Amino acid sequence: MPTTIKQILVGKARDPMDPRIFHTVTLAAFLAWVGLGADGLSSSAYGPEEAFKALGSHAYLAVFLALLTAITVCVISLAYTKVIELFPAGGGGYLVATKLLGPRLGVVSGCALVVDYVLTISISIASGCDQLFSLLSPSAQNLKFTTEVVVTLALIVLNLRGIKESITVLVPIFLLFLLTHFSLIAVTMFGHLPELPRVFGEASNDATATGAALGWAPLLLIMMRAYSLGGGTYTGIEAVSNSVQLLREPRVPNAKRTMLYMAVSLAFTAGGIIIGYLLVGARPHPGRTMNAVYAERVFGDWVIGGLRIGPVLVALTLISAGALLFVAAQTGFVAGPRVLANMAVDSWVPRRFAQLSDRLVTNNGFWLMGLAAFGTLLYTRGAVSRLVVMYSINVFLTFTLTLLGMLRYWLRNRGAEDFKRNLAIHGGGLVLCSLILCVTVYEKFGEGGWLTVVVTASFVTLAFLIRRHYARIRDVMRRIDETLLDVPVRAHEPVDAAIPRDEPVAVILVSGFSGMGVHTVLSVQNLFPHQFKSYVFVSVGIIDSENFKGAAEIEALKKQTEEDLQKYVAFAQRLGFAADYRYDVGTEAVEEVVTLCEGVRKDYPRSIFFLGQLVFENDRFYYRFLHNETAFAIQRRLQFAGLQAVVLPIRVLDRVTRGKKARAA
């Protein structure tokens, strides 16, 4: 029953060895625009509103604000296009900061991105519900938080099925948003076309008059404050660079095309909405979004053929905006787990975040992002005004670090083609993003921005602790390798004979050729002397987010797995034993190993299965999150399948000798 329910909700397992699998799970440029660009487009539901409200009585500055918004979108998009060219394997801001500024700033950028994508999910869902509940009576507001929770769970389940499937379902919503909002802006512009020169002229005159009366510095501060508080408009631009590996080949051209779609659509929508507020006289209204007021001013009185279609168009516009915000939450689910996977490969977060499910998705990342988003919704009760403050800080921290890294790169490569152009793009982008970051932190730190700073700093600290733990384990494994991989072996005639079917066979489950596997072989001989004269080595090459990039990487994994097993066979033969090996590749070690072991047992009925496992002297509760304890899981599965399995411990001892040190015995 649980398996049936899982298949209904999530779908059947996928075969990573299917040659068509990469075409099945990767995204064309259009789908990438939907899945990764919706975050930027959806920010037009709250970013322009926050910026326009910050202008206060100086609404005429909206003309300059719209222009500056469009320019900023283009500059950041161009900068991230260069990131895609230089880092075609993906990784975005995390990889740029790691490679160009160092691992310490890299982990800051990565942690900021993860927190940012959690807030992307929560603010998108909260703002989407705000848009939809703007159409309902005030009494319905009590159901808004429950709706947010239901939407969060639905998106988690949808993503567990697969990224492409989750995006394809949401395409109609994306297209409806484009149609309604393009129509809204176009109708506004054409309807007020004769007034545009006057409006622009009055804006210039009012700015000049105010500057003369108050001084240009206060006017500039008002403008910069509004510009900075609308920083949520630019969120999501970086998402493509983080997820290049999800795009279909040729990846770089498709990623650049996606960036172009995103930049043009976002610049037009965000800038157009800000100008639209000014032209139709839209102002903040209690209990309603400014986009709702704007749509009513434009569409509210439309009558065609005696039918009053205005309210219908208003409803469609708000529904599409609300629904697109749910699509925008998808960006957090797509890009956030990718950042976590990259950090897991570098040992900043538990390695399990790099693992793939049988649907070939990073389901651990999906659950973390979804549950963390639920936590932020619970804390803020879905208040968009509070989430926007928390949201914008990390976005621009990542932007600033990325652009600083790119600026450093171009300063080191002064002789490169288009050096001056790239220097201007990344230098200008760095100035804009660092300005927005500083103003946002200053303005909103006491209103909730402090929480983002505290959470991000705590995440960074935790990442350093996790990496230190893994470094300690690597040191233990390195010393085991140094001790055992070159262990002297008594001279024996190499055995190159078939393993007798009826003799006892020691089946050693290994992961790569390492001292840990050699330790297991020697332990078997020590514990059961003269019992086993034949060995079979079993291994599964794990397909994770690091090597699930194309057919060539899968073939390389198969080749490496087989080569490592051949080394074990050669080692056993030098000891004077008959030896053979079995292997497979897959996303889940336990299932694949059990299947291989059942096959070995059929060939050699007197097989006993042995596994090595690190055992810590001072075991702590959080070790289960940092280490998957695969050996014990395999042992349980084999024993319930009627196969005898023994876990041989490799002890990791804690000793205090000139400080705390670890050694393996």
mmCIF file with all atom_site columns, N, CA and C in Angstrom, residues 539-583:
data_model
loop_
_atom_site.group_PDB
_atom_site.id
_atom_site.type_symbol
_atom_site.label_atom_id
_atom_site.label_alt_id
_atom_site.label_comp_id
_atom_site.label_asym_id
_atom_site.label_entity_id
_atom_site.label_seq_id
_atom_site.pdbx_PDB_ins_code
_atom_site.Cartn_x
_atom_site.Cartn_y
_atom_site.Cartn_z
_atom_site.occupancy
_atom_site.B_iso_or_equiv
_atom_site.pdbx_formal_charge
_atom_site.auth_seq_id
_atom_site.auth_comp_id
_atom_site.auth_asym_id
_atom_site.auth_atom_id
_atom_site.pdbx_PDB_model_num
ATOM 1   N N  . SER A 1 539 ? 30.169 -3.808  -5.445  1.00 0.00 ? 539 SER A N  1
ATOM 2   C CA . SER A 1 539 ? 30.142 -2.348  -5.303  1.00 0.00 ? 539 SER A CA 1
ATOM 3   C C  . SER A 1 539 ? 29.056 -1.759  -6.191  1.00 0.00 ? 539 SER A C  1
ATOM 4   N N  . VAL A 1 540 ? 28.534 -0.633  -5.757  1.00 0.00 ? 540 VAL A N  1
ATOM 5   C CA . VAL A 1 540 ? 27.551 0.118   -6.542  1.00 0.00 ? 540 VAL A CA 1
ATOM 6   C C  . VAL A 1 540 ? 28.079 1.538   -6.730  1.00 0.00 ? 540 VAL A C  1
ATOM 7   N N  . GLY A 1 541 ? 28.215 1.947   -7.976  1.00 0.00 ? 541 GLY A N  1
ATOM 8   C CA . GLY A 1 541 ? 28.576 3.328   -8.270  1.00 0.00 ? 541 GLY A CA 1
ATOM 9   C C  . GLY A 1 541 ? 27.353 4.219   -8.102  1.00 0.00 ? 541 GLY A C  1
ATOM 10  N N  . ILE A 1 542 ? 27.430 5.164   -7.185  1.00 0.00 ? 542 ILE A N  1
ATOM 11  C CA . ILE A 1 542 ? 26.268 5.985   -6.858  1.00 0.00 ? 542 ILE A CA 1
ATOM 12  C C  . ILE A 1 542 ? 26.181 7.187   -7.797  1.00 0.00 ? 542 ILE A C  1
ATOM 13  N N  . ILE A 1 543 ? 25.047 7.279   -8.464  1.00 0.00 ? 543 ILE A N  1
ATOM 14  C CA . ILE A 1 543 ? 24.768 8.428   -9.322  1.00 0.00 ? 543 ILE A CA 1
ATOM 15  C C  . ILE A 1 543 ? 24.136 9.511   -8.453  1.00 0.00 ? 543 ILE A C  1
ATOM 16  N N  . ASP A 1 544 ? 24.866 10.598  -8.256  1.00 0.00 ? 544 ASP A N  1
ATOM 17  C CA . ASP A 1 544 ? 24.333 11.709  -7.475  1.00 0.00 ? 544 ASP A CA 1
ATOM 18  C C  . ASP A 1 544 ? 24.348 12.976  -8.321  1.00 0.00 ? 544 ASP A C  1
ATOM 19  N N  . SER A 1 545 ? 24.063 14.097  -7.697  1.00 0.00 ? 545 SER A N  1
ATOM 20  C CA . SER A 1 545 ? 23.959 15.344  -8.451  1.00 0.00 ? 545 SER A CA 1
ATOM 21  C C  . SER A 1 545 ? 25.290 15.764  -9.056  1.00 0.00 ? 545 SER A C  1
ATOM 22  N N  . GLU A 1 546 ? 26.403 15.258  -8.525  1.00 0.00 ? 546 GLU A N  1
ATOM 23  C CA . GLU A 1 546 ? 27.707 15.633  -9.048  1.00 0.00 ? 546 GLU A CA 1
ATOM 24  C C  . GLU A 1 546 ? 27.995 14.983  -10.392 1.00 0.00 ? 546 GLU A C  1
ATOM 25  N N  . ASN A 1 547 ? 27.601 13.717  -10.549 1.00 0.00 ? 547 ASN A N  1
ATOM 26  C CA . ASN A 1 547 ? 27.933 13.026  -11.795 1.00 0.00 ? 547 ASN A CA 1
ATOM 27  C C  . ASN A 1 547 ? 26.729 12.789  -12.702 1.00 0.00 ? 547 ASN A C  1
ATOM 28  N N  . PHE A 1 548 ? 25.524 13.223  -12.282 1.00 0.00 ? 548 PHE A N  1
ATOM 29  C CA . PHE A 1 548 ? 24.358 13.081  -13.151 1.00 0.00 ? 548 PHE A CA 1
ATOM 30  C C  . PHE A 1 548 ? 24.270 14.312  -14.060 1.00 0.00 ? 548 PHE A C  1
ATOM 31  N N  . LYS A 1 549 ? 25.175 14.374  -15.020 1.00 0.00 ? 549 LYS A N  1
ATOM 32  C CA . LYS A 1 549 ? 25.261 15.527  -15.909 1.00 0.00 ? 549 LYS A CA 1
ATOM 33  C C  . LYS A 1 549 ? 25.183 15.134  -17.381 1.00 0.00 ? 549 LYS A C  1
ATOM 34  N N  . GLY A 1 550 ? 25.357 13.853  -17.662 1.00 0.00 ? 550 GLY A N  1
ATOM 35  C CA . GLY A 1 550 ? 25.308 13.403  -19.039 1.00 0.00 ? 550 GLY A CA 1
ATOM 36  C C  . GLY A 1 550 ? 25.730 11.952  -19.133 1.00 0.00 ? 550 GLY A C  1
ATOM 37  N N  . ALA A 1 551 ? 25.534 11.358  -20.319 1.00 0.00 ? 551 ALA A N  1
ATOM 38  C CA . ALA A 1 551 ? 25.859 9.941   -20.499 1.00 0.00 ? 551 ALA A CA 1
ATOM 39  C C  . ALA A 1 551 ? 27.347 9.677   -20.285 1.00 0.00 ? 551 ALA A C  1
ATOM 40  N N  . ALA A 1 552 ? 28.203 10.630  -20.665 1.00 0.00 ? 552 ALA A N  1
ATOM 41  C CA . ALA A 1 552 ? 29.650 10.442  -20.522 1.00 0.00 ? 552 ALA A CA 1
ATOM 42  C C  . ALA A 1 552 ? 30.036 10.293  -19.052 1.00 0.00 ? 552 ALA A C  1
ATOM 43  N N  . GLU A 1 553 ? 29.413 11.098  -18.172 1.00 0.00 ? 553 GLU A N  1
ATOM 44  C CA . GLU A 1 553 ? 29.719 11.010  -16.744 1.00 0.00 ? 553 GLU A CA 1
ATOM 45  C C  . GLU A 1 553 ? 29.267 9.675   -16.165 1.00 0.00 ? 553 GLU A C  1
ATOM 46  N N  . ILE A 1 554 ? 28.128 9.163   -16.631 1.00 0.00 ? 554 ILE A N  1
ATOM 47  C CA . ILE A 1 554 ? 27.642 7.864   -16.144 1.00 0.00 ? 554 ILE A CA 1
ATOM 48  C C  . ILE A 1 554 ? 28.587 6.752   -16.574 1.00 0.00 ? 554 ILE A C  1
ATOM 49  N N  . GLU A 1 555 ? 29.041 6.803   -17.821 1.00 0.00 ? 555 GLU A N  1
ATOM 50  C CA . GLU A 1 555 ? 29.989 5.793   -18.306 1.00 0.00 ? 555 GLU A CA 1
ATOM 51  C C  . GLU A 1 555 ? 31.298 5.867   -17.545 1.00 0.00 ? 555 GLU A C  1
ATOM 52  N N  . ALA A 1 556 ? 31.736 7.085   -17.235 1.00 0.00 ? 556 ALA A N  1
ATOM 53  C CA . ALA A 1 556 ? 32.972 7.241   -16.460 1.00 0.00 ? 556 ALA A CA 1
ATOM 54  C C  . ALA A 1 556 ? 32.814 6.649   -15.067 1.00 0.00 ? 556 ALA A C  1
ATOM 55  N N  . LEU A 1 557 ? 31.636 6.810   -14.472 1.00 0.00 ? 557 LEU A N  1
ATOM 56  C CA . LEU A 1 557 ? 31.366 6.233   -13.157 1.00 0.00 ? 557 LEU A CA 1
ATOM 57  C C  . LEU A 1 557 ? 31.414 4.709   -13.217 1.00 0.00 ? 557 LEU A C  1
ATOM 58  N N  . LYS A 1 558 ? 30.802 4.114   -14.250 1.00 0.00 ? 558 LYS A N  1
ATOM 59  C CA . LYS A 1 558 ? 30.836 2.659   -14.411 1.00 0.00 ? 558 LYS A CA 1
ATOM 60  C C  . LYS A 1 558 ? 32.277 2.162   -14.554 1.00 0.00 ? 558 LYS A C  1
ATOM 61  N N  . LYS A 1 559 ? 33.045 2.873   -15.354 1.00 0.00 ? 559 LYS A N  1
ATOM 62  C CA . LYS A 1 559 ? 34.433 2.469   -15.583 1.00 0.00 ? 559 LYS A CA 1
ATOM 63  C C  . LYS A 1 559 ? 35.248 2.555   -14.302 1.00 0.00 ? 559 LYS A C  1
ATOM 64  N N  . GLN A 1 560 ? 35.059 3.634   -13.546 1.00 0.00 ? 560 GLN A N  1
ATOM 65  C CA . GLN A 1 560 ? 35.809 3.802   -12.305 1.00 0.00 ? 560 GLN A CA 1
ATOM 66  C C  . GLN A 1 560 ? 35.423 2.740   -11.283 1.00 0.00 ? 560 GLN A C  1
ATOM 67  N N  . THR A 1 561 ? 34.131 2.433   -11.196 1.00 0.00 ? 561 THR A N  1
ATOM 68  C CA . THR A 1 561 ? 33.668 1.403   -10.254 1.00 0.00 ? 561 THR A CA 1
ATOM 69  C C  . THR A 1 561 ? 34.285 0.050   -10.584 1.00 0.00 ? 561 THR A C  1
ATOM 70  N N  . GLU A 1 562 ? 34.306 -0.299  -11.855 1.00 0.00 ? 562 GLU A N  1
ATOM 71  C CA . GLU A 1 562 ? 34.886 -1.583  -12.265 1.00 0.00 ? 562 GLU A CA 1
ATOM 72  C C  . GLU A 1 562 ? 36.392 -1.617  -12.026 1.00 0.00 ? 562 GLU A C  1
ATOM 73  N N  . GLU A 1 563 ? 37.092 -0.526  -12.310 1.00 0.00 ? 563 GLU A N  1
ATOM 74  C CA . GLU A 1 563 ? 38.541 -0.486  -12.091 1.00 0.00 ? 563 GLU A CA 1
ATOM 75  C C  . GLU A 1 563 ? 38.877 -0.659  -10.617 1.00 0.00 ? 563 GLU A C  1
ATOM 76  N N  . ASP A 1 564 ? 38.088 -0.026  -9.738  1.00 0.00 ? 564 ASP A N  1
ATOM 77  C CA . ASP A 1 564 ? 38.335 -0.177  -8.300  1.00 0.00 ? 564 ASP A CA 1
ATOM 78  C C  . ASP A 1 564 ? 38.138 -1.623  -7.861  1.00 0.00 ? 564 ASP A C  1
ATOM 79  N N  . LEU A 1 565 ? 37.110 -2.289  -8.369  1.00 0.00 ? 565 LEU A N  1
ATOM 80  C CA . LEU A 1 565 ? 36.873 -3.686  -8.013  1.00 0.00 ? 565 LEU A CA 1
ATOM 81  C C  . LEU A 1 565 ? 37.992 -4.592  -8.527  1.00 0.00 ? 565 LEU A C  1
ATOM 82  N N  . GLN A 1 566 ? 38.511 -4.295  -9.689  1.00 0.00 ? 566 GLN A N  1
ATOM 83  C CA . GLN A 1 566 ? 39.623 -5.090  -10.224 1.00 0.00 ? 566 GLN A CA 1
ATOM 84  C C  . GLN A 1 566 ? 40.864 -4.980  -9.337  1.00 0.00 ? 566 GLN A C  1
ATOM 85  N N  . LYS A 1 567 ? 41.036 -3.818  -8.690  1.00 0.00 ? 567 LYS A N  1
ATOM 86  C CA . LYS A 1 567 ? 42.159 -3.660  -7.756  1.00 0.00 ? 567 LYS A CA 1
ATOM 87  C C  . LYS A 1 567 ? 41.967 -4.562  -6.538  1.00 0.00 ? 567 LYS A C  1
ATOM 88  N N  . TYR A 1 568 ? 40.727 -4.659  -6.055  1.00 0.00 ? 568 TYR A N  1
ATOM 89  C CA . TYR A 1 568 ? 40.458 -5.557  -4.928  1.00 0.00 ? 568 TYR A CA 1
ATOM 90  C C  . TYR A 1 568 ? 40.717 -7.013  -5.322  1.00 0.00 ? 568 TYR A C  1
ATOM 91  N N  . VAL A 1 569 ? 40.285 -7.380  -6.514  1.00 0.00 ? 569 VAL A N  1
ATOM 92  C CA . VAL A 1 569 ? 40.504 -8.752  -6.985  1.00 0.00 ? 569 VAL A CA 1
ATOM 93  C C  . VAL A 1 569 ? 41.999 -9.052  -7.055  1.00 0.00 ? 569 VAL A C  1
ATOM 94  N N  . ALA A 1 570 ? 42.765 -8.107  -7.576  1.00 0.00 ? 570 ALA A N  1
ATOM 95  C CA . ALA A 1 570 ? 44.216 -8.306  -7.671  1.00 0.00 ? 570 ALA A CA 1
ATOM 96  C C  . ALA A 1 570 ? 44.835 -8.430  -6.279  1.00 0.00 ? 570 ALA A C  1
ATOM 97  N N  . PHE A 1 571 ? 44.341 -7.631  -5.328  1.00 0.00 ? 571 PHE A N  1
ATOM 98  C CA . PHE A 1 571 ? 44.850 -7.701  -3.952  1.00 0.00 ? 571 PHE A CA 1
ATOM 99  C C  . PHE A 1 571 ? 44.556 -9.069  -3.340  1.00 0.00 ? 571 PHE A C  1
ATOM 100 N N  . ALA A 1 572 ? 43.335 -9.559  -3.489  1.00 0.00 ? 572 ALA A N  1
ATOM 101 C CA . ALA A 1 572 ? 42.977 -10.863 -2.931  1.00 0.00 ? 572 ALA A CA 1
ATOM 102 C C  . ALA A 1 572 ? 43.781 -11.983 -3.588  1.00 0.00 ? 572 ALA A C  1
ATOM 103 N N  . GLN A 1 573 ? 44.002 -11.879 -4.876  1.00 0.00 ? 573 GLN A N  1
ATOM 104 C CA . GLN A 1 573 ? 44.766 -12.912 -5.570  1.00 0.00 ? 573 GLN A CA 1
ATOM 105 C C  . GLN A 1 573 ? 46.224 -12.923 -5.112  1.00 0.00 ? 573 GLN A C  1
ATOM 106 N N  . ARG A 1 574 ? 46.762 -11.726 -4.808  1.00 0.00 ? 574 ARG A N  1
ATOM 107 C CA . ARG A 1 574 ? 48.134 -11.688 -4.289  1.00 0.00 ? 574 ARG A CA 1
ATOM 108 C C  . ARG A 1 574 ? 48.220 -12.355 -2.913  1.00 0.00 ? 574 ARG A C  1
ATOM 109 N N  . LEU A 1 575 ? 47.100 -12.349 -2.186  1.00 0.00 ? 575 LEU A N  1
ATOM 110 C CA . LEU A 1 575 ? 47.061 -13.037 -0.897  1.00 0.00 ? 575 LEU A CA 1
ATOM 111 C C  . LEU A 1 575 ? 46.883 -14.551 -1.054  1.00 0.00 ? 575 LEU A C  1
ATOM 112 N N  . GLY A 1 576 ? 46.643 -14.985 -2.274  1.00 0.00 ? 576 GLY A N  1
ATOM 113 C CA . GLY A 1 576 ? 46.507 -16.413 -2.530  1.00 0.00 ? 576 GLY A CA 1
ATOM 114 C C  . GLY A 1 576 ? 45.080 -16.908 -2.566  1.00 0.00 ? 576 GLY A C  1
ATOM 115 N N  . PHE A 1 577 ? 44.100 -15.979 -2.772  1.00 0.00 ? 577 PHE A N  1
ATOM 116 C CA . PHE A 1 577 ? 42.689 -16.359 -2.784  1.00 0.00 ? 577 PHE A CA 1
ATOM 117 C C  . PHE A 1 577 ? 42.120 -16.215 -4.192  1.00 0.00 ? 577 PHE A C  1
ATOM 118 N N  . ALA A 1 578 ? 41.115 -17.043 -4.462  1.00 0.00 ? 578 ALA A N  1
ATOM 119 C CA . ALA A 1 578 ? 40.346 -16.854 -5.691  1.00 0.00 ? 578 ALA A CA 1
ATOM 120 C C  . ALA A 1 578 ? 39.421 -15.652 -5.480  1.00 0.00 ? 578 ALA A C  1
ATOM 121 N N  . ALA A 1 579 ? 39.212 -14.878 -6.532  1.00 0.00 ? 579 ALA A N  1
ATOM 122 C CA . ALA A 1 579 ? 38.425 -13.650 -6.352  1.00 0.00 ? 579 ALA A CA 1
ATOM 123 C C  . ALA A 1 579 ? 37.681 -13.300 -7.628  1.00 0.00 ? 579 ALA A C  1
ATOM 124 N N  . ASP A 1 580 ? 36.556 -12.615 -7.438  1.00 0.00 ? 580 ASP A N  1
ATOM 125 C CA . ASP A 1 580 ? 35.742 -12.132 -8.555  1.00 0.00 ? 580 ASP A CA 1
ATOM 126 C C  . ASP A 1 580 ? 35.031 -10.860 -8.078  1.00 0.00 ? 580 ASP A C  1
ATOM 127 N N  . TYR A 1 581 ? 34.282 -10.231 -8.961  1.00 0.00 ? 581 TYR A N  1
ATOM 128 C CA . TYR A 1 581 ? 33.575 -9.005  -8.559  1.00 0.00 ? 581 TYR A CA 1
ATOM 129 C C  . TYR A 1 581 ? 32.246 -8.896  -9.286  1.00 0.00 ? 581 TYR A C  1
ATOM 130 N N  . ARG A 1 582 ? 31.352 -8.119  -8.690  1.00 0.00 ? 582 ARG A N  1
ATOM 131 C CA . ARG A 1 582 ? 30.056 -7.770  -9.286  1.00 0.00 ? 582 ARG A CA 1
ATOM 132 C C  . ARG A 1 582 ? 29.817 -6.276  -9.029  1.00 0.00 ? 582 ARG A C  1
ATOM 133 N N  . TYR A 1 583 ? 29.202 -5.599  -9.977  1.00 0.00 ? 583 TYR A N  1
ATOM 134 C CA . TYR A 1 583 ? 28.932 -4.177  -9.747  1.00 0.00 ? 583 TYR A CA 1
ATOM 135 C C  . TYR A 1 583 ? 27.711 -3.731  -10.545 1.00 0.00 ? 583 TYR A C  1
#
